[in-house]
Amino acid sequence: MTDRAFLKSFAGLIVALVALTVVLFVVAQIIGGKTSKTVENTADAKAVAERIKPVGELTVGAVQAEKVATTSSNAVMDAIIPSANAAGADDNKGKKLYDTTCMACHAAGVAGAPKLGDKAAWAPRIAQGMDTLHTHALKGFQGKAGMMPPKGGNMSAKDEDVKAAVDYMVSQSK
């Protein structure tokens, strides 16, 4: 008789808990549905999206084509001083590749990479000559202090852009 009373009480408790779960689920759906619809329909949704958007974007690898196709805003200066503008374009190519690829190691000194602007670390490398630096950057190099992967690991980079990046880093480190 006690087992029967226990089973009756236990079954009643289970039925009550299932009913409570169903009621809570229905109430949550009603409340949740109203909240999401009101936020979507308000003008505050734009303000919320603006506040939570990412601060910036990092692109590693090849530079997008639309960013490469830049033109000088001053055609008169291009005609008067073409060599200065061409040199600026090469520096810009080197800086772009540094910012997208080389910076990953040369900003923090990863794997023995000399940091940009560290004159003491760059001096012995610069003393070897630009041809040696270009060759090491293009083909890779394993030295006592660390290693340099070919093209900094960005095999899609053009040789001339890699050389421009080396020239940029050397110019910033003299």
PDB file of C-alpha atoms in Angstrom, residues 8-160:
ATOM      1  CA  LYS A   8       0.721   8.146  -6.995  1.00  0.00           C
ATOM      2  CA  SER A   9       2.517  11.101  -5.348  1.00  0.00           C
ATOM      3  CA  PHE A  10       5.554  10.747  -7.610  1.00  0.00           C
ATOM      4  CA  ALA A  11       3.429  10.635 -10.798  1.00  0.00           C
ATOM      5  CA  GLY A  12       1.498  13.706  -9.623  1.00  0.00           C
ATOM      6  CA  LEU A  13       4.749  15.571  -9.021  1.00  0.00           C
ATOM      7  CA  ILE A  14       6.095  14.666 -12.482  1.00  0.00           C
ATOM      8  CA  VAL A  15       2.834  15.805 -14.167  1.00  0.00           C
ATOM      9  CA  ALA A  16       2.938  19.095 -12.225  1.00  0.00           C
ATOM     10  CA  LEU A  17       6.579  19.752 -13.230  1.00  0.00           C
ATOM     11  CA  VAL A  18       5.854  19.031 -16.913  1.00  0.00           C
ATOM     12  CA  ALA A  19       2.848  21.380 -16.810  1.00  0.00           C
ATOM     13  CA  LEU A  20       4.960  24.107 -15.158  1.00  0.00           C
ATOM     14  CA  THR A  21       7.665  23.669 -17.825  1.00  0.00           C
ATOM     15  CA  VAL A  22       5.096  24.034 -20.625  1.00  0.00           C
ATOM     16  CA  VAL A  23       3.608  27.169 -19.025  1.00  0.00           C
ATOM     17  CA  LEU A  24       7.044  28.763 -18.541  1.00  0.00           C
ATOM     18  CA  PHE A  25       8.017  27.940 -22.132  1.00  0.00           C
ATOM     19  CA  VAL A  26       4.827  29.567 -23.504  1.00  0.00           C
ATOM     20  CA  VAL A  27       5.317  32.675 -21.346  1.00  0.00           C
ATOM     21  CA  ALA A  28       8.962  32.963 -22.471  1.00  0.00           C
ATOM     22  CA  GLN A  29       7.927  32.727 -26.122  1.00  0.00           C
ATOM     23  CA  ILE A  30       5.349  35.461 -25.698  1.00  0.00           C
ATOM     24  CA  ILE A  31       7.731  37.799 -23.856  1.00  0.00           C
ATOM     25  CA  GLY A  32      10.678  37.035 -26.140  1.00  0.00           C
ATOM     26  CA  GLY A  33       8.646  37.521 -29.301  1.00  0.00           C
ATOM     27  CA  LYS A  34       7.433  40.965 -28.212  1.00  0.00           C
ATOM     28  CA  THR A  35      10.908  42.152 -27.207  1.00  0.00           C
ATOM     29  CA  SER A  36      12.654  41.194 -30.447  1.00  0.00           C
ATOM     30  CA  LYS A  37       9.917  42.721 -32.619  1.00  0.00           C
ATOM     31  CA  THR A  38       9.990  46.036 -30.769  1.00  0.00           C
ATOM     32  CA  VAL A  39      13.786  46.344 -31.021  1.00  0.00           C
ATOM     33  CA  GLU A  40      13.759  45.593 -34.746  1.00  0.00           C
ATOM     34  CA  ASN A  41      11.054  48.187 -35.431  1.00  0.00           C
ATOM     35  CA  THR A  42      12.650  51.066 -33.548  1.00  0.00           C
ATOM     36  CA  ALA A  43      15.106  53.627 -34.839  1.00  0.00           C
ATOM     37  CA  ASP A  44      17.451  52.561 -32.038  1.00  0.00           C
ATOM     38  CA  ALA A  45      18.395  49.446 -34.006  1.00  0.00           C
ATOM     39  CA  LYS A  46      20.633  51.587 -36.236  1.00  0.00           C
ATOM     40  CA  ALA A  47      22.236  53.210 -33.215  1.00  0.00           C
ATOM     41  CA  VAL A  48      22.876  49.796 -31.632  1.00  0.00           C
ATOM     42  CA  ALA A  49      24.406  48.480 -34.874  1.00  0.00           C
ATOM     43  CA  GLU A  50      26.654  51.549 -35.074  1.00  0.00           C
ATOM     44  CA  ARG A  51      27.855  51.100 -31.481  1.00  0.00           C
ATOM     45  CA  ILE A  52      28.713  47.409 -31.836  1.00  0.00           C
ATOM     46  CA  LYS A  53      30.354  47.475 -35.269  1.00  0.00           C
ATOM     47  CA  PRO A  54      34.016  46.350 -35.410  1.00  0.00           C
ATOM     48  CA  VAL A  55      36.619  49.052 -34.873  1.00  0.00           C
ATOM     49  CA  GLY A  56      38.839  47.950 -37.751  1.00  0.00           C
ATOM     50  CA  GLU A  57      39.720  45.226 -40.184  1.00  0.00           C
ATOM     51  CA  LEU A  58      42.959  43.345 -40.774  1.00  0.00           C
ATOM     52  CA  THR A  59      43.767  42.009 -44.209  1.00  0.00           C
ATOM     53  CA  VAL A  60      46.701  39.631 -44.500  1.00  0.00           C
ATOM     54  CA  GLY A  61      47.899  38.669 -47.945  1.00  0.00           C
ATOM     55  CA  ALA A  62      47.410  40.281 -51.322  1.00  0.00           C
ATOM     56  CA  VAL A  63      46.074  43.829 -51.393  1.00  0.00           C
ATOM     57  CA  GLN A  64      42.648  44.165 -52.951  1.00  0.00           C
ATOM     58  CA  ALA A  65      42.605  45.359 -56.560  1.00  0.00           C
ATOM     59  CA  GLU A  66      40.468  48.422 -55.909  1.00  0.00           C
ATOM     60  CA  LYS A  67      42.957  49.651 -53.311  1.00  0.00           C
ATOM     61  CA  VAL A  68      45.891  49.186 -55.681  1.00  0.00           C
ATOM     62  CA  ALA A  69      44.328  51.292 -58.408  1.00  0.00           C
ATOM     63  CA  THR A  70      45.048  54.640 -56.769  1.00  0.00           C
ATOM     64  CA  THR A  71      45.728  57.759 -58.735  1.00  0.00           C
ATOM     65  CA  SER A  72      47.497  60.957 -57.846  1.00  0.00           C
ATOM     66  CA  SER A  73      45.146  63.819 -57.082  1.00  0.00           C
ATOM     67  CA  ASN A  74      47.534  66.427 -58.474  1.00  0.00           C
ATOM     68  CA  ALA A  75      48.264  65.855 -62.179  1.00  0.00           C
ATOM     69  CA  VAL A  76      50.326  69.073 -62.386  1.00  0.00           C
ATOM     70  CA  MET A  77      52.752  67.802 -59.742  1.00  0.00           C
ATOM     71  CA  ASP A  78      52.995  64.496 -61.609  1.00  0.00           C
ATOM     72  CA  ALA A  79      54.086  66.356 -64.709  1.00  0.00           C
ATOM     73  CA  ILE A  80      56.555  68.631 -62.887  1.00  0.00           C
ATOM     74  CA  ILE A  81      58.166  66.101 -60.522  1.00  0.00           C
ATOM     75  CA  PRO A  82      57.541  62.602 -61.892  1.00  0.00           C
ATOM     76  CA  SER A  83      60.505  60.983 -60.111  1.00  0.00           C
ATOM     77  CA  ALA A  84      59.391  62.148 -56.672  1.00  0.00           C
ATOM     78  CA  ASN A  85      55.904  60.773 -57.220  1.00  0.00           C
ATOM     79  CA  ALA A  86      57.269  57.477 -58.537  1.00  0.00           C
ATOM     80  CA  ALA A  87      59.499  57.115 -55.491  1.00  0.00           C
ATOM     81  CA  GLY A  88      56.510  57.851 -53.275  1.00  0.00           C
ATOM     82  CA  ALA A  89      54.555  55.113 -55.043  1.00  0.00           C
ATOM     83  CA  ASP A  90      57.371  52.584 -54.400  1.00  0.00           C
ATOM     84  CA  ASP A  91      57.526  53.583 -50.724  1.00  0.00           C
ATOM     85  CA  ASN A  92      53.768  53.214 -50.600  1.00  0.00           C
ATOM     86  CA  LYS A  93      53.959  49.687 -52.101  1.00  0.00           C
ATOM     87  CA  GLY A  94      56.598  48.733 -49.576  1.00  0.00           C
ATOM     88  CA  LYS A  95      54.623  50.159 -46.668  1.00  0.00           C
ATOM     89  CA  LYS A  96      51.436  48.420 -47.841  1.00  0.00           C
ATOM     90  CA  LEU A  97      53.148  45.028 -47.994  1.00  0.00           C
ATOM     91  CA  TYR A  98      54.823  45.692 -44.643  1.00  0.00           C
ATOM     92  CA  ASP A  99      51.435  46.561 -43.100  1.00  0.00           C
ATOM     93  CA  THR A 100      49.711  43.461 -44.520  1.00  0.00           C
ATOM     94  CA  THR A 101      52.433  40.805 -44.248  1.00  0.00           C
ATOM     95  CA  CYS A 102      55.814  41.814 -42.803  1.00  0.00           C
ATOM     96  CA  MET A 103      54.402  43.522 -39.715  1.00  0.00           C
ATOM     97  CA  ALA A 104      53.276  40.159 -38.321  1.00  0.00           C
ATOM     98  CA  CYS A 105      56.904  39.331 -37.457  1.00  0.00           C
ATOM     99  CA  HIS A 106      58.857  42.596 -37.753  1.00  0.00           C
ATOM    100  CA  ALA A 107      56.621  44.594 -35.390  1.00  0.00           C
ATOM    101  CA  ALA A 108      57.139  42.214 -32.462  1.00  0.00           C
ATOM    102  CA  GLY A 109      60.458  40.540 -33.348  1.00  0.00           C
ATOM    103  CA  VAL A 110      58.932  37.092 -33.919  1.00  0.00           C
ATOM    104  CA  ALA A 111      61.411  34.307 -34.846  1.00  0.00           C
ATOM    105  CA  GLY A 112      64.380  36.667 -34.531  1.00  0.00           C
ATOM    106  CA  ALA A 113      63.017  39.208 -37.024  1.00  0.00           C
ATOM    107  CA  PRO A 114      64.601  42.638 -36.527  1.00  0.00           C
ATOM    108  CA  LYS A 115      61.973  45.122 -35.379  1.00  0.00           C
ATOM    109  CA  LEU A 116      61.153  48.035 -37.651  1.00  0.00           C
ATOM    110  CA  GLY A 117      63.224  51.031 -36.538  1.00  0.00           C
ATOM    111  CA  ASP A 118      65.681  48.988 -34.414  1.00  0.00           C
ATOM    112  CA  LYS A 119      68.950  50.439 -35.754  1.00  0.00           C
ATOM    113  CA  ALA A 120      71.182  48.065 -33.772  1.00  0.00           C
ATOM    114  CA  ALA A 121      69.434  44.955 -35.100  1.00  0.00           C
ATOM    115  CA  TRP A 122      69.316  46.205 -38.687  1.00  0.00           C
ATOM    116  CA  ALA A 123      72.909  47.550 -38.899  1.00  0.00           C
ATOM    117  CA  PRO A 124      74.668  44.196 -39.519  1.00  0.00           C
ATOM    118  CA  ARG A 125      72.005  43.208 -42.025  1.00  0.00           C
ATOM    119  CA  ILE A 126      72.240  46.509 -43.898  1.00  0.00           C
ATOM    120  CA  ALA A 127      76.037  46.106 -43.960  1.00  0.00           C
ATOM    121  CA  GLN A 128      75.574  42.917 -46.025  1.00  0.00           C
ATOM    122  CA  GLY A 129      74.096  45.016 -48.826  1.00  0.00           C
ATOM    123  CA  MET A 130      70.670  45.476 -50.322  1.00  0.00           C
ATOM    124  CA  ASP A 131      71.122  42.642 -52.840  1.00  0.00           C
ATOM    125  CA  THR A 132      71.656  40.174 -49.982  1.00  0.00           C
ATOM    126  CA  LEU A 133      68.659  41.530 -48.065  1.00  0.00           C
ATOM    127  CA  HIS A 134      66.476  41.276 -51.183  1.00  0.00           C
ATOM    128  CA  THR A 135      67.646  37.696 -51.821  1.00  0.00           C
ATOM    129  CA  HIS A 136      66.985  36.644 -48.220  1.00  0.00           C
ATOM    130  CA  ALA A 137      63.528  38.227 -48.312  1.00  0.00           C
ATOM    131  CA  LEU A 138      62.622  36.591 -51.635  1.00  0.00           C
ATOM    132  CA  LYS A 139      64.114  33.133 -51.126  1.00  0.00           C
ATOM    133  CA  GLY A 140      64.102  32.841 -47.345  1.00  0.00           C
ATOM    134  CA  PHE A 141      66.986  32.571 -44.920  1.00  0.00           C
ATOM    135  CA  GLN A 142      67.966  30.546 -41.843  1.00  0.00           C
ATOM    136  CA  GLY A 143      70.443  32.384 -39.614  1.00  0.00           C
ATOM    137  CA  LYS A 144      71.840  32.177 -36.077  1.00  0.00           C
ATOM    138  CA  ALA A 145      69.340  34.703 -34.700  1.00  0.00           C
ATOM    139  CA  GLY A 146      66.264  33.324 -36.442  1.00  0.00           C
ATOM    140  CA  MET A 147      64.705  32.652 -39.790  1.00  0.00           C
ATOM    141  CA  MET A 148      63.009  34.463 -42.656  1.00  0.00           C
ATOM    142  CA  PRO A 149      60.434  32.530 -44.702  1.00  0.00           C
ATOM    143  CA  PRO A 150      60.407  33.153 -48.470  1.00  0.00           C
ATOM    144  CA  LYS A 151      58.461  36.347 -49.199  1.00  0.00           C
ATOM    145  CA  GLY A 152      57.561  36.518 -45.520  1.00  0.00           C
ATOM    146  CA  GLY A 153      55.170  33.620 -46.027  1.00  0.00           C
ATOM    147  CA  ASN A 154      53.083  35.553 -48.577  1.00  0.00           C
ATOM    148  CA  MET A 155      53.881  33.624 -51.732  1.00  0.00           C
ATOM    149  CA  SER A 156      51.352  35.660 -53.740  1.00  0.00           C
ATOM    150  CA  ALA A 157      53.410  38.851 -53.245  1.00  0.00           C
ATOM    151  CA  LYS A 158      55.262  40.133 -56.302  1.00  0.00           C
ATOM    152  CA  ASP A 159      59.054  40.166 -56.148  1.00  0.00           C
ATOM    153  CA  GLU A 160      59.145  43.926 -56.741  1.00  0.00           C
TER     154      GLU A 160
END
